[in-house]
Every structure is written in structure tokens, then in C-alpha cells.
Amino acid sequence: MNKKDQIKAIRGMNDVLPADSSMWLYVEDTCAKILALYGYRQIRTPIIESTQLFSRSIGDETDVVAKEMYTFEDRNGDSLSLRPEGTASCVRAGIENGLFYNQQQRLWYIGEMFRHERPQKGRYRQFNQIGAECYGWSTPDIEAELLSVIDQIFKELGLKKTHLQINSLGDVDTRKRYREALLDYLTQKQDQLDSDSVRRLSTNPLRILDSKNNDVQAVLKDAPSILDFLSESSANSFNQLKSYLDELGITYQINPRLVRGLDYYNDTVFEWVNEDFGAQSAVCGGGRYDSMVEQLGGVETPGFGFAMGLERLIQILYEQSASVIDSVEKEQLADVFIISVGEKARCQALLIQQILVANDVQVQLYCGTGSMKNQFKRADKSDASVALIIGEEEAESGTAGIKLLTAQNKQTSTQQTILQNDVLNAVTNLLESL
Ligand code: HAM
């Protein structure tokens, strides 16, 4: 086949190769363990949903819905979209399955999300998130709990230089009054804004606060702060959260310009931002969304949640943390390597592999044709500590050779002969003695 005809992965969509998958598993297991310790239960929702689910919850004017969704018509003519995030799906599933009736829920999820963004380091078109969503609490204690979950995860992973930023967007009335004040201020400075920000003046002025353009950021320096517009209850709630975080020793920065790219938030919003990661520095983001459940047809239920981007998190860990990589990469692929020559021996080797694996011993079997010498070479290259050898003679007599492969024992270790019936005992004793 011509090289240019070779089929490639879609731009912005990555393979995770075996060299990296142990790191992924390590991060996923760490998150799952900590979430379970805090009493969160996993929910799994489909990757494809009705387009309306996202336009009604995330907001038509957001970049995610207006420009980035993978939307298509299915064979029935229904408009479907690949999920760009997990929160709306959790709410849909919760309403549909009655999870919000007289119940509180602590849920978590993991999975692929899709956004048609311009790919660059840390920004992909298919990416993975681990997220958690809590339903039924309007108080800031649940917010402190969830931020504590994230803090624990980052601590356990050894993530450094990643800081929490928080803000409050207040209630509907707060945002209405703030929007007017911000519009007043920015309209006077319209000539100093870029075209994107000018367009947002009429669609969603709060999103201008999030502009990456330095000139726009300079204009925003003297803009009014949303924190001066909070209602009494929003301000009280935000203050209470801050004092919980102080108690917990979780450091944070108050960033009154943190507005998030999705429209469903009220009151507390937050992001964990990495110092060294350039433009795509947000590792994790989330906040409170008290009206989404009702907006999607459910009973009024407050929501609070987060999602972290696994590609970004793992990339930062690789760049930062030699100790994490060491502990992950030392993972062994095999305790035992089985060498066998001849059909009868191969059949016995398969059976021994089955017995050992059923007893939690990792076994690599030499498959294919190969001389005893070549198989030994392969065994030496593997990370197994023990070799089992079944040649034609051993196969006939129901025995096997057993030999240590570890570097320090290689010279001194001689091959012993054991009965195949005793293999499990012999292997476990030998492995325990190392
Ligand atoms: P988000 O801020 O859009 O929030 O995404 C959360 C995280 O996903 C980001 O901080 C980033 O690490 C990662 N992420 C987002 N887009 C990309 C991309 N194109 N490539 C790689 N990583 C990306 C949400 O998705 C909300 N659902 C969070 C939430 C949960 N709010 C309440 N509950």
C-alpha cells in the first residue's frame, strides 16, 4: 500500500500505548480509590446523547456548543452529539432513573469527551476526564469535601505547582447586576477590545473576563469585581467555603475573573491551574450548578461537581515527578517465564500457565517456534525472576526444570528438576525467597 494511503488516527485523537498505559491505570486507580473512600459511586453514561441535552444545559452561546461539538444526524434523522463533557449526562441519567427523588447522590465517572478544538499540547479533540458530581446539597460543606477529594488525589499522585483558584458567580440577580456594571465599563473601552470580546459584549460579556488576549486583560485590570455584587447569602456561603478550606489547609487564590467556559454555573466556581503548563494550564475545573436538574425537567436539585483532564494531568506528572514514574514503571510483566520445546511440552506449559495464573502468579509463555537457546535468550530479556523449562525429555517424564533468572542469582543458580505436579509449590516458595 502507498504510504500516503495509510489510515491514521483522527487529528487530536490519541492512542495510549503500552508504555504509557501503566501510568494511566495508576492515575485512574488512585482516583477511584480516593473517591470510594469519600463515599462516591461510579455512574456510566453513553458517549452519544441528544444534541438538545448539551445545548439546553451548557448553553447555545458557549464555544463548546456553538463551535466544538461533534454533531450528526443518525439514520432516524435525530440530531445526536458526542458528549463534550460529563455533567449534563449525569443530570439526564439522574432524572431519567429517579436518582434525585428524596435522595442525595455522590457520583463519579470516567470517560472520553469530544470537542472539536484546535489541537495543541494539552488540548485534544478526544480527551479523557475523571469527574464527580454531588446532588442534593446547597451548603458549602459539600464544596469543601469535593475540593478536599481533589486535593487528596493530587497529593497522592505527587502533583506539584498546581494551585486552586476560586470565585463566586453569585445568584441570577448578582450576575444580572454585575453584567450591567461590566457592560457599562467595557462599552466605554470598546475600542481597546479584540473582535471576539466585542462580539461577546452582546452575547455573554462575563466570558470576556476569561480572554487570553493580553490587551483585553490590561483593560480588565480596573473592571468591577463580581465579588462586590454578591447577595448576602452568596457572600456568606463563599466565606464559609473559604473558612473550611483554611481549616483543611487547602491553599487557594481568589480569582474574581474566573468565569468558566460553560454557562450552567452559579455561586462557587473553581479551577486547579498548573504553573508550568502554558495556555492549557487548567488541570481540573468545576463548580455549583443549582438550576440544571430543573432546567432539564427534574425536581429542583442543587448540583456541585468537577472534572479533571487526564491527558493534562498525566503529561504534567511525566514532566514533574520522577518518583511517580519510577513506582509505575517498576511494575513487572512476569514472575515466571515458561520455555517449552515440542508439542507435548507446549501443551503442558499452557496447563501450568493456567494453574499458576489462577494462583496470582504472572506468567509469560514462549509462543511460536524457537530453539531452547533462543527461548532462554527471551527469558533473560523478560523481567521474570524464574524460568520453567520443559524440553521433550521433561515432557515425557512429567517433570520441569526450574531456574532463577534474577541478575544477582544468575551465575550461582543451577537448574533443578521438579515434578510438574509440584510446580505451584516450587514456584511460590522460590518467589517468596527472593
Ligand atoms: P471543563 O473546564 O470544560 O469542565 O473541563 C474540565 C477539564 O477537562 C479541564 O480542566 C481540562 O483539564 C480538561 N479538558 C477540557 N477540554 C480539553 C481538551 N480539549 N483537551 C484536553 N483536556 C481538556 C467540564 O467539563 C465540566 N463538566 C466540569 C464540571 C463538573 N462542572 C461541574 N461538574
CSV table of C-alpha atoms and ligand atoms in Angstrom, one decimal:
chain,number,residue,atom,x,y,z
A,1,MET,CA,0.0,0.0,0.0
A,2,ASN,CA,1.1,3.5,-0.8
A,3,LYS,CA,2.3,5.3,2.4
A,4,LYS,CA,0.0,8.2,1.8
A,5,ASP,CA,-3.0,5.8,1.7
A,6,GLN,CA,-2.1,4.6,5.2
A,7,ILE,CA,-5.0,5.1,7.6
A,8,LYS,CA,-4.1,7.3,10.5
A,9,ALA,CA,-5.8,8.3,13.8
A,10,ILE,CA,-8.0,11.4,13.5
A,11,ARG,CA,-6.2,14.6,14.3
A,12,GLY,CA,-6.4,15.4,18.0
A,13,MET,CA,-7.3,11.9,19.0
A,14,ASN,CA,-4.5,9.8,20.6
A,15,ASP,CA,-3.6,6.2,21.2
A,16,VAL,CA,-2.4,5.3,24.7
A,17,LEU,CA,0.4,2.8,24.0
A,18,PRO,CA,1.5,0.0,26.4
A,19,ALA,CA,4.5,2.1,27.6
A,20,ASP,CA,2.1,4.6,29.0
A,21,SER,CA,-0.9,2.5,30.0
A,22,SER,CA,0.5,1.6,33.4
A,23,MET,CA,0.7,5.3,34.2
A,24,TRP,CA,-2.9,5.7,33.1
A,25,LEU,CA,-4.0,2.8,35.2
A,26,TYR,CA,-2.1,4.1,38.2
A,27,VAL,CA,-3.8,7.5,38.0
A,28,GLU,CA,-7.2,6.0,37.4
A,29,ASP,CA,-6.9,3.6,40.3
A,30,THR,CA,-5.7,6.3,42.6
A,31,CYS,CA,-8.7,8.5,41.7
A,32,ALA,CA,-11.1,5.6,42.1
A,33,LYS,CA,-9.7,4.6,45.4
A,34,ILE,CA,-9.9,8.1,46.9
A,35,LEU,CA,-13.4,8.7,45.5
A,36,ALA,CA,-14.6,5.4,47.0
A,37,LEU,CA,-13.0,6.4,50.4
A,38,TYR,CA,-15.2,9.5,50.3
A,39,GLY,CA,-18.3,7.5,49.5
A,40,TYR,CA,-18.7,8.3,45.8
A,41,ARG,CA,-20.2,5.7,43.5
A,42,GLN,CA,-19.5,5.3,39.8
A,43,ILE,CA,-22.0,6.1,37.1
A,44,ARG,CA,-21.5,5.2,33.4
A,45,THR,CA,-23.5,7.0,30.7
A,46,PRO,CA,-23.4,6.7,26.9
A,47,ILE,CA,-20.9,8.6,24.8
A,48,ILE,CA,-23.6,9.8,22.5
A,49,GLU,CA,-26.6,11.9,23.7
A,50,SER,CA,-29.3,14.0,22.1
A,51,THR,CA,-27.8,17.3,20.9
A,52,GLN,CA,-30.5,19.2,22.9
A,53,LEU,CA,-29.2,17.8,26.2
A,54,PHE,CA,-26.0,19.8,25.7
A,55,SER,CA,-27.5,22.9,24.1
A,56,ARG,CA,-30.0,23.3,26.9
A,57,SER,CA,-27.6,22.8,29.8
A,58,ILE,CA,-24.2,24.1,28.6
A,59,GLY,CA,-25.7,27.0,26.7
A,60,ASP,CA,-26.0,27.8,23.0
A,61,GLU,CA,-23.6,30.7,23.2
A,62,THR,CA,-20.7,28.8,24.6
A,63,ASP,CA,-17.8,27.8,22.4
A,64,VAL,CA,-18.4,24.2,23.4
A,65,VAL,CA,-21.9,24.1,22.0
A,66,ALA,CA,-21.6,26.8,19.2
A,67,LYS,CA,-18.4,25.6,17.7
A,68,GLU,CA,-16.9,22.4,19.1
A,69,MET,CA,-19.5,19.6,19.3
A,70,TYR,CA,-19.3,16.6,17.0
A,71,THR,CA,-23.0,16.7,16.0
A,72,PHE,CA,-24.6,14.5,13.3
A,73,GLU,CA,-27.9,13.1,12.2
A,74,ASP,CA,-28.4,9.4,12.9
A,75,ARG,CA,-30.4,7.2,10.5
A,76,ASN,CA,-33.7,8.3,12.0
A,77,GLY,CA,-32.9,11.9,11.4
A,78,ASP,CA,-32.4,12.7,15.1
A,79,SER,CA,-29.6,15.2,16.0
A,80,LEU,CA,-27.1,13.5,18.2
A,81,SER,CA,-23.8,14.7,19.6
A,82,LEU,CA,-20.7,13.0,21.0
A,83,ARG,CA,-20.6,14.2,24.6
A,84,PRO,CA,-18.3,17.2,25.1
A,85,GLU,CA,-18.4,16.8,29.0
A,86,GLY,CA,-20.0,14.6,31.6
A,87,THR,CA,-22.1,16.8,33.8
A,88,ALA,CA,-25.2,17.1,31.5
A,89,SER,CA,-25.2,13.3,31.0
A,90,CYS,CA,-25.2,12.7,34.8
A,91,VAL,CA,-28.1,15.0,35.2
A,92,ARG,CA,-30.0,13.4,32.4
A,93,ALA,CA,-29.4,9.9,33.8
A,94,GLY,CA,-30.3,11.0,37.3
A,95,ILE,CA,-33.6,12.5,36.2
A,96,GLU,CA,-34.4,9.5,34.0
A,97,ASN,CA,-33.7,6.9,36.7
A,98,GLY,CA,-35.2,8.7,39.6
A,99,LEU,CA,-31.9,9.3,41.4
A,100,PHE,CA,-32.9,12.7,42.7
A,101,TYR,CA,-36.2,11.9,44.4
A,102,ASN,CA,-35.7,12.4,48.2
A,103,GLN,CA,-32.1,11.3,47.7
A,104,GLN,CA,-28.7,12.8,47.8
A,105,GLN,CA,-26.1,11.4,45.4
A,106,ARG,CA,-22.3,11.4,45.3
A,107,LEU,CA,-21.4,10.1,41.8
A,108,TRP,CA,-18.2,9.9,39.8
A,109,TYR,CA,-17.4,9.0,36.2
A,110,ILE,CA,-14.5,8.4,33.9
A,111,GLY,CA,-14.5,8.5,30.1
A,112,GLU,CA,-13.8,10.1,26.8
A,113,MET,CA,-15.1,13.5,25.9
A,114,PHE,CA,-15.1,15.1,22.4
A,115,ARG,CA,-14.6,18.8,21.5
A,116,HIS,CA,-13.6,20.0,18.0
A,117,GLU,CA,-10.9,22.4,19.3
A,118,ARG,CA,-7.6,23.3,17.6
A,119,PRO,CA,-5.3,20.6,18.8
A,120,GLN,CA,-2.1,21.6,20.6
A,121,LYS,CA,-0.2,20.3,23.7
A,122,GLY,CA,-2.8,19.6,26.4
A,123,ARG,CA,-5.7,20.3,24.0
A,124,TYR,CA,-7.2,17.4,22.1
A,125,ARG,CA,-10.4,16.5,20.2
A,126,GLN,CA,-10.9,13.3,22.2
A,127,PHE,CA,-9.7,13.6,25.8
A,128,ASN,CA,-10.5,11.7,29.0
A,129,GLN,CA,-12.0,13.1,32.1
A,130,ILE,CA,-12.5,11.8,35.6
A,131,GLY,CA,-15.2,13.8,37.3
A,132,ALA,CA,-17.6,13.7,40.3
A,133,GLU,CA,-21.0,15.3,40.8
A,134,CYS,CA,-22.9,15.7,44.1
A,135,TYR,CA,-26.7,16.3,44.1
A,136,GLY,CA,-29.0,17.4,46.8
A,137,TRP,CA,-26.7,19.8,48.9
A,138,SER,CA,-26.9,23.5,48.7
A,139,THR,CA,-24.4,24.1,51.5
A,140,PRO,CA,-20.7,24.8,51.1
A,141,ASP,CA,-19.6,21.8,53.2
A,142,ILE,CA,-20.1,19.6,50.1
A,143,GLU,CA,-18.0,22.0,48.1
A,144,ALA,CA,-15.2,21.8,50.7
A,145,GLU,CA,-15.5,18.0,50.7
A,146,LEU,CA,-15.2,17.7,46.9
A,147,LEU,CA,-12.2,20.1,46.8
A,148,SER,CA,-10.7,18.0,49.5
A,149,VAL,CA,-11.1,14.9,47.3
A,150,ILE,CA,-9.2,16.6,44.5
A,151,ASP,CA,-6.5,17.8,46.9
A,152,GLN,CA,-6.1,14.3,48.2
A,153,ILE,CA,-5.8,12.9,44.7
A,154,PHE,CA,-3.2,15.4,43.7
A,155,LYS,CA,-1.3,14.8,46.9
A,156,GLU,CA,-1.3,11.1,46.5
A,157,LEU,CA,-0.1,11.4,42.9
A,158,GLY,CA,2.6,13.8,43.9
A,159,LEU,CA,1.4,16.6,41.6
A,160,LYS,CA,3.3,19.8,42.2
A,161,LYS,CA,2.9,23.5,41.3
A,162,THR,CA,-0.8,23.1,40.8
A,163,HIS,CA,-2.9,25.7,42.6
A,164,LEU,CA,-6.6,26.1,43.4
A,165,GLN,CA,-8.4,29.3,42.2
A,166,ILE,CA,-11.9,30.0,43.4
A,167,ASN,CA,-14.6,32.6,42.6
A,168,SER,CA,-18.2,33.1,43.2
A,169,LEU,CA,-20.6,33.9,40.3
A,170,GLY,CA,-23.4,34.6,42.8
A,171,ASP,CA,-27.1,34.0,42.0
A,172,VAL,CA,-29.1,35.1,39.0
A,173,ASP,CA,-29.7,38.6,40.4
A,174,THR,CA,-26.0,39.0,41.2
A,175,ARG,CA,-25.0,38.2,37.7
A,176,LYS,CA,-27.7,40.5,36.2
A,177,ARG,CA,-26.4,43.5,38.2
A,178,TYR,CA,-22.8,42.6,37.6
A,179,ARG,CA,-23.4,42.1,33.9
A,180,GLU,CA,-24.8,45.7,33.7
A,181,ALA,CA,-21.8,47.2,35.5
A,182,LEU,CA,-19.3,45.2,33.4
A,183,LEU,CA,-21.1,46.2,30.2
A,184,ASP,CA,-21.0,49.9,31.3
A,185,TYR,CA,-17.3,49.7,31.9
A,186,LEU,CA,-16.4,47.7,28.8
A,187,THR,CA,-18.6,49.6,26.4
A,188,GLN,CA,-16.6,52.7,27.2
A,189,LYS,CA,-13.4,50.9,26.3
A,190,GLN,CA,-14.8,49.1,23.3
A,191,ASP,CA,-12.0,50.4,21.0
A,192,GLN,CA,-9.4,48.6,23.1
A,193,LEU,CA,-11.1,45.2,22.9
A,194,ASP,CA,-10.5,42.5,20.3
A,195,SER,CA,-13.2,41.4,17.9
A,196,ASP,CA,-14.1,38.3,19.9
A,197,SER,CA,-14.6,40.4,23.0
A,198,VAL,CA,-16.7,43.0,21.1
A,199,ARG,CA,-18.9,40.1,19.9
A,200,ARG,CA,-19.3,38.9,23.4
A,201,LEU,CA,-20.5,42.3,24.6
A,202,SER,CA,-23.8,41.4,23.1
A,203,THR,CA,-23.8,37.6,23.8
A,204,ASN,CA,-22.0,36.9,27.0
A,205,PRO,CA,-20.0,39.8,28.5
A,206,LEU,CA,-18.8,37.7,31.5
A,207,ARG,CA,-16.8,35.5,29.2
A,208,ILE,CA,-14.7,38.5,28.2
A,209,LEU,CA,-13.1,38.1,31.7
A,210,ASP,CA,-11.7,34.9,30.6
A,211,SER,CA,-10.0,36.3,27.4
A,212,LYS,CA,-6.4,35.1,26.8
A,213,ASN,CA,-5.6,38.4,24.9
A,214,ASN,CA,-3.1,40.5,26.9
A,215,ASP,CA,-4.6,43.8,25.7
A,216,VAL,CA,-8.0,42.7,26.8
A,217,GLN,CA,-6.6,41.6,30.2
A,218,ALA,CA,-5.0,45.0,30.6
A,219,VAL,CA,-8.4,46.7,30.1
A,220,LEU,CA,-9.9,44.3,32.6
A,221,LYS,CA,-7.5,45.3,35.4
A,222,ASP,CA,-9.8,48.1,36.6
A,223,ALA,CA,-13.1,46.4,35.7
A,224,PRO,CA,-15.6,45.9,38.5
A,225,SER,CA,-15.3,42.7,40.5
A,226,ILE,CA,-18.2,40.3,40.7
A,227,LEU,CA,-17.4,39.7,44.4
A,228,ASP,CA,-18.7,43.2,45.1
A,229,PHE,CA,-22.0,42.3,43.7
A,230,LEU,CA,-22.8,39.1,45.7
A,231,SER,CA,-26.1,38.9,47.5
A,232,GLU,CA,-25.8,38.3,51.3
A,233,SER,CA,-26.5,34.6,51.1
A,234,SER,CA,-24.0,34.1,48.2
A,235,ALA,CA,-21.3,36.0,50.1
A,236,ASN,CA,-22.0,34.1,53.3
A,237,SER,CA,-21.7,30.8,51.5
A,238,PHE,CA,-18.5,31.8,49.8
A,239,ASN,CA,-17.0,33.0,53.1
A,240,GLN,CA,-18.0,29.7,54.8
A,241,LEU,CA,-16.3,27.8,52.0
A,242,LYS,CA,-13.1,29.8,52.4
A,243,SER,CA,-13.0,29.1,56.1
A,244,TYR,CA,-13.5,25.4,55.6
A,245,LEU,CA,-10.6,25.4,53.1
A,246,ASP,CA,-8.5,27.3,55.7
A,247,GLU,CA,-9.3,24.7,58.3
A,248,LEU,CA,-8.4,21.9,55.8
A,249,GLY,CA,-5.1,23.6,55.0
A,250,ILE,CA,-6.0,23.7,51.3
A,251,THR,CA,-4.5,26.9,49.9
A,252,TYR,CA,-6.4,28.9,47.3
A,253,GLN,CA,-6.3,32.1,45.4
A,254,ILE,CA,-9.4,34.2,44.9
A,255,ASN,CA,-9.7,35.0,41.2
A,256,PRO,CA,-12.7,37.3,40.6
A,257,ARG,CA,-12.2,36.9,36.8
A,258,LEU,CA,-12.6,33.1,36.9
A,259,VAL,CA,-15.9,32.6,34.9
A,260,ARG,CA,-15.6,29.1,33.3
A,261,GLY,CA,-16.5,28.2,29.7
A,262,LEU,CA,-19.8,26.6,30.4
A,263,ASP,CA,-23.0,28.6,31.2
A,264,TYR,CA,-24.6,26.5,33.8
A,265,TYR,CA,-22.8,27.7,36.9
A,266,ASN,CA,-23.9,29.8,39.9
A,267,ASP,CA,-22.1,30.7,43.1
A,268,THR,CA,-18.8,28.8,43.6
A,269,VAL,CA,-16.6,28.0,40.6
A,270,PHE,CA,-13.0,26.8,40.7
A,271,GLU,CA,-10.1,25.7,38.7
A,272,TRP,CA,-6.8,24.0,39.6
A,273,VAL,CA,-4.1,25.6,37.4
A,274,ASN,CA,-0.6,24.4,36.8
A,275,GLU,CA,2.2,27.0,36.9
A,276,ASP,CA,4.3,25.5,34.0
A,277,PHE,CA,1.8,24.2,31.5
A,278,GLY,CA,1.3,27.4,29.4
A,279,ALA,CA,-2.0,28.1,27.8
A,280,GLN,CA,-3.7,24.8,28.6
A,281,SER,CA,-2.9,25.1,32.3
A,282,ALA,CA,-6.3,24.1,33.8
A,283,VAL,CA,-6.0,20.5,35.1
A,284,CYS,CA,-9.4,20.4,36.8
A,285,GLY,CA,-12.4,22.7,36.8
A,286,GLY,CA,-15.9,22.7,38.2
A,287,GLY,CA,-18.5,24.5,40.4
A,288,ARG,CA,-22.0,24.7,41.5
A,289,TYR,CA,-25.0,24.4,39.1
A,290,ASP,CA,-28.2,24.6,41.1
A,291,SER,CA,-30.6,25.0,38.2
A,292,MET,CA,-29.6,22.3,35.7
A,293,VAL,CA,-31.7,19.5,37.1
A,294,GLU,CA,-34.9,21.6,37.0
A,295,GLN,CA,-33.9,23.1,33.6
A,296,LEU,CA,-33.7,19.5,32.2
A,297,GLY,CA,-37.1,18.6,33.6
A,298,GLY,CA,-36.3,17.2,37.0
A,299,VAL,CA,-37.2,18.2,40.5
A,300,GLU,CA,-35.3,21.2,41.8
A,301,THR,CA,-31.9,19.7,43.0
A,302,PRO,CA,-28.7,21.6,43.7
A,303,GLY,CA,-25.6,20.2,42.0
A,304,PHE,CA,-21.9,20.6,42.5
A,305,GLY,CA,-19.0,18.9,40.7
A,306,PHE,CA,-15.7,18.8,39.0
A,307,ALA,CA,-13.9,17.2,36.1
A,308,MET,CA,-10.1,16.7,35.6
A,309,GLY,CA,-8.4,16.2,32.2
A,310,LEU,CA,-6.4,13.0,32.4
A,311,GLU,CA,-4.2,13.8,29.4
A,312,ARG,CA,-3.1,17.1,31.0
A,313,LEU,CA,-2.7,15.5,34.5
A,314,ILE,CA,-0.6,12.7,33.1
A,315,GLN,CA,1.6,14.9,31.0
A,316,ILE,CA,2.3,17.1,34.0
A,317,LEU,CA,3.1,14.1,36.1
A,318,TYR,CA,5.6,12.9,33.5
A,319,GLU,CA,7.2,16.3,33.4
A,320,GLN,CA,7.3,16.8,37.1
A,321,SER,CA,7.6,13.6,39.1
A,322,ALA,CA,10.4,11.1,38.7
A,323,SER,CA,9.2,9.3,41.8
A,324,VAL,CA,5.7,8.6,40.3
A,325,ILE,CA,7.3,7.3,37.1
A,326,ASP,CA,9.7,5.1,39.0
A,327,SER,CA,6.9,3.5,41.1
A,328,VAL,CA,4.8,3.0,38.0
A,329,GLU,CA,7.5,1.7,35.6
A,330,LYS,CA,8.9,-0.9,38.0
A,331,GLU,CA,5.7,-2.8,37.5
A,332,GLN,CA,6.5,-6.4,36.4
A,333,LEU,CA,5.0,-8.1,33.4
A,334,ALA,CA,6.0,-11.6,34.6
A,335,ASP,CA,7.2,-13.6,37.6
A,336,VAL,CA,7.7,-16.7,35.6
A,337,PHE,CA,8.8,-17.4,32.0
A,338,ILE,CA,8.0,-20.8,30.6
A,339,ILE,CA,10.2,-22.3,28.0
A,340,SER,CA,9.0,-25.4,26.2
A,341,VAL,CA,10.1,-27.5,23.2
A,342,GLY,CA,7.8,-29.9,21.3
A,343,GLU,CA,4.0,-30.2,21.1
A,344,LYS,CA,3.6,-32.3,24.2
A,345,ALA,CA,5.7,-29.9,26.2
A,346,ARG,CA,3.8,-26.8,24.9
A,347,CYS,CA,0.5,-28.4,25.9
A,348,GLN,CA,1.8,-28.9,29.4
A,349,ALA,CA,3.2,-25.4,29.5
A,350,LEU,CA,-0.2,-24.0,28.7
A,351,LEU,CA,-1.7,-26.0,31.5
A,352,ILE,CA,1.0,-24.9,34.0
A,353,GLN,CA,0.4,-21.3,33.0
A,354,GLN,CA,-3.3,-21.7,33.7
A,355,ILE,CA,-2.6,-23.2,37.2
A,356,LEU,CA,-0.1,-20.5,38.1
A,357,VAL,CA,-2.2,-17.6,36.9
A,358,ALA,CA,-5.2,-19.0,38.9
A,359,ASN,CA,-2.9,-18.6,41.9
A,360,ASP,CA,-2.0,-15.0,41.1
A,361,VAL,CA,1.4,-15.7,39.6
A,362,GLN,CA,2.2,-13.7,36.5
A,363,VAL,CA,3.4,-16.0,33.7
A,364,GLN,CA,4.8,-15.3,30.3
A,365,LEU,CA,4.7,-18.3,27.9
A,366,TYR,CA,7.1,-18.5,25.0
A,367,CYS,CA,4.7,-18.9,21.9
A,368,GLY,CA,5.8,-19.8,18.4
A,369,THR,CA,8.7,-21.9,17.3
A,370,GLY,CA,12.1,-21.3,18.7
A,371,SER,CA,15.1,-23.4,19.8
A,372,MET,CA,15.8,-23.9,23.5
A,373,LYS,CA,18.7,-21.4,23.2
A,374,ASN,CA,16.5,-18.7,21.7
A,375,GLN,CA,13.8,-19.2,24.2
A,376,PHE,CA,16.4,-18.8,27.0
A,377,LYS,CA,17.6,-15.6,25.5
A,378,ARG,CA,14.0,-14.3,25.5
A,379,ALA,CA,13.6,-15.4,29.1
A,380,ASP,CA,16.7,-13.5,30.1
A,381,LYS,CA,15.4,-10.4,28.4
A,382,SER,CA,12.0,-10.7,30.2
A,383,ASP,CA,11.6,-9.3,33.7
A,384,ALA,CA,10.6,-12.7,35.1
A,385,SER,CA,12.5,-14.0,38.1
A,386,VAL,CA,12.0,-17.7,37.5
A,387,ALA,CA,12.2,-19.8,34.3
A,388,LEU,CA,10.4,-23.1,34.0
A,389,ILE,CA,11.9,-25.4,31.3
A,390,ILE,CA,10.0,-28.2,29.7
A,391,GLY,CA,12.0,-30.0,27.0
A,392,GLU,CA,11.0,-33.2,25.2
A,393,GLU,CA,12.5,-35.3,28.0
A,394,GLU,CA,10.8,-33.4,30.8
A,395,ALA,CA,7.5,-33.7,28.8
A,396,GLU,CA,7.8,-37.5,28.7
A,397,SER,CA,8.7,-37.8,32.4
A,398,GLY,CA,6.1,-35.2,33.7
A,399,THR,CA,8.9,-33.0,35.1
A,400,ALA,CA,10.2,-29.5,34.6
A,401,GLY,CA,13.4,-27.6,35.1
A,402,ILE,CA,13.3,-24.6,37.3
A,403,LYS,CA,15.9,-21.8,37.5
A,404,LEU,CA,16.3,-18.4,39.0
A,405,LEU,CA,16.7,-15.6,36.4
A,406,THR,CA,17.4,-12.6,38.7
A,407,ALA,CA,20.6,-10.8,37.9
A,408,GLN,CA,22.3,-11.4,41.3
A,409,ASN,CA,21.4,-15.2,41.2
A,410,LYS,CA,22.0,-15.9,37.5
A,411,GLN,CA,25.6,-17.0,38.0
A,412,THR,CA,25.1,-19.1,41.1
A,413,SER,CA,21.7,-20.6,40.3
A,414,THR,CA,21.6,-24.0,38.8
A,415,GLN,CA,18.7,-25.7,37.2
A,416,GLN,CA,16.7,-28.1,39.5
A,417,THR,CA,14.3,-30.7,38.3
A,418,ILE,CA,10.9,-30.9,39.9
A,419,LEU,CA,7.7,-32.8,39.2
A,420,GLN,CA,5.1,-30.8,37.2
A,421,ASN,CA,2.6,-31.6,39.9
A,422,ASP,CA,4.8,-29.7,42.3
A,423,VAL,CA,5.2,-26.6,40.1
A,424,LEU,CA,2.9,-24.3,42.1
A,425,ASN,CA,4.6,-25.1,45.4
A,426,ALA,CA,8.1,-24.8,44.0
A,427,VAL,CA,7.4,-21.5,42.2
A,428,THR,CA,5.7,-19.8,45.1
A,429,ASN,CA,8.5,-20.9,47.5
A,430,LEU,CA,11.1,-19.6,45.2
A,431,LEU,CA,9.4,-16.3,44.6
A,432,GLU,CA,8.8,-15.8,48.3
A,433,SER,CA,12.5,-16.4,49.0
A,434,LEU,CA,13.6,-13.6,46.7
B,1,HAM,P1,-14.1,21.9,31.7
B,1,HAM,O1,-13.4,23.0,32.4
B,1,HAM,O2,-14.7,22.2,30.4
B,1,HAM,O3,-15.3,21.5,32.7
B,1,HAM,O4,-13.2,20.6,31.6
B,1,HAM,C1,-12.6,20.1,32.7
B,1,HAM,C2,-11.1,19.7,32.4
B,1,HAM,O5,-11.1,18.8,31.3
B,1,HAM,C3,-10.2,20.9,32.1
B,1,HAM,O6,-9.7,21.5,33.2
B,1,HAM,C4,-9.1,20.2,31.3
B,1,HAM,O7,-8.2,19.6,32.2
B,1,HAM,C5,-9.9,19.0,30.6
B,1,HAM,N1,-10.1,19.4,29.2
B,1,HAM,C6,-11.1,20.2,28.7
B,1,HAM,N2,-11.1,20.3,27.4
B,1,HAM,C7,-10.0,19.6,27.0
B,1,HAM,C8,-9.4,19.3,25.7
B,1,HAM,N3,-9.8,19.8,24.6
B,1,HAM,N4,-8.2,18.5,25.7
B,1,HAM,C9,-7.7,18.0,26.9
B,1,HAM,N5,-8.3,18.3,28.1
B,1,HAM,C10,-9.4,19.0,28.2
B,1,HAM,C11,-16.2,20.5,32.4
B,1,HAM,O8,-16.1,19.7,31.6
B,1,HAM,C12,-17.3,20.4,33.5
B,1,HAM,N6,-18.2,19.3,33.1
B,1,HAM,C13,-16.7,20.2,34.9
B,1,HAM,C14,-17.8,20.2,35.9
B,1,HAM,C15,-18.3,19.0,36.5
B,1,HAM,N7,-18.5,21.2,36.4
B,1,HAM,C16,-19.4,20.7,37.3
B,1,HAM,N8,-19.3,19.4,37.3
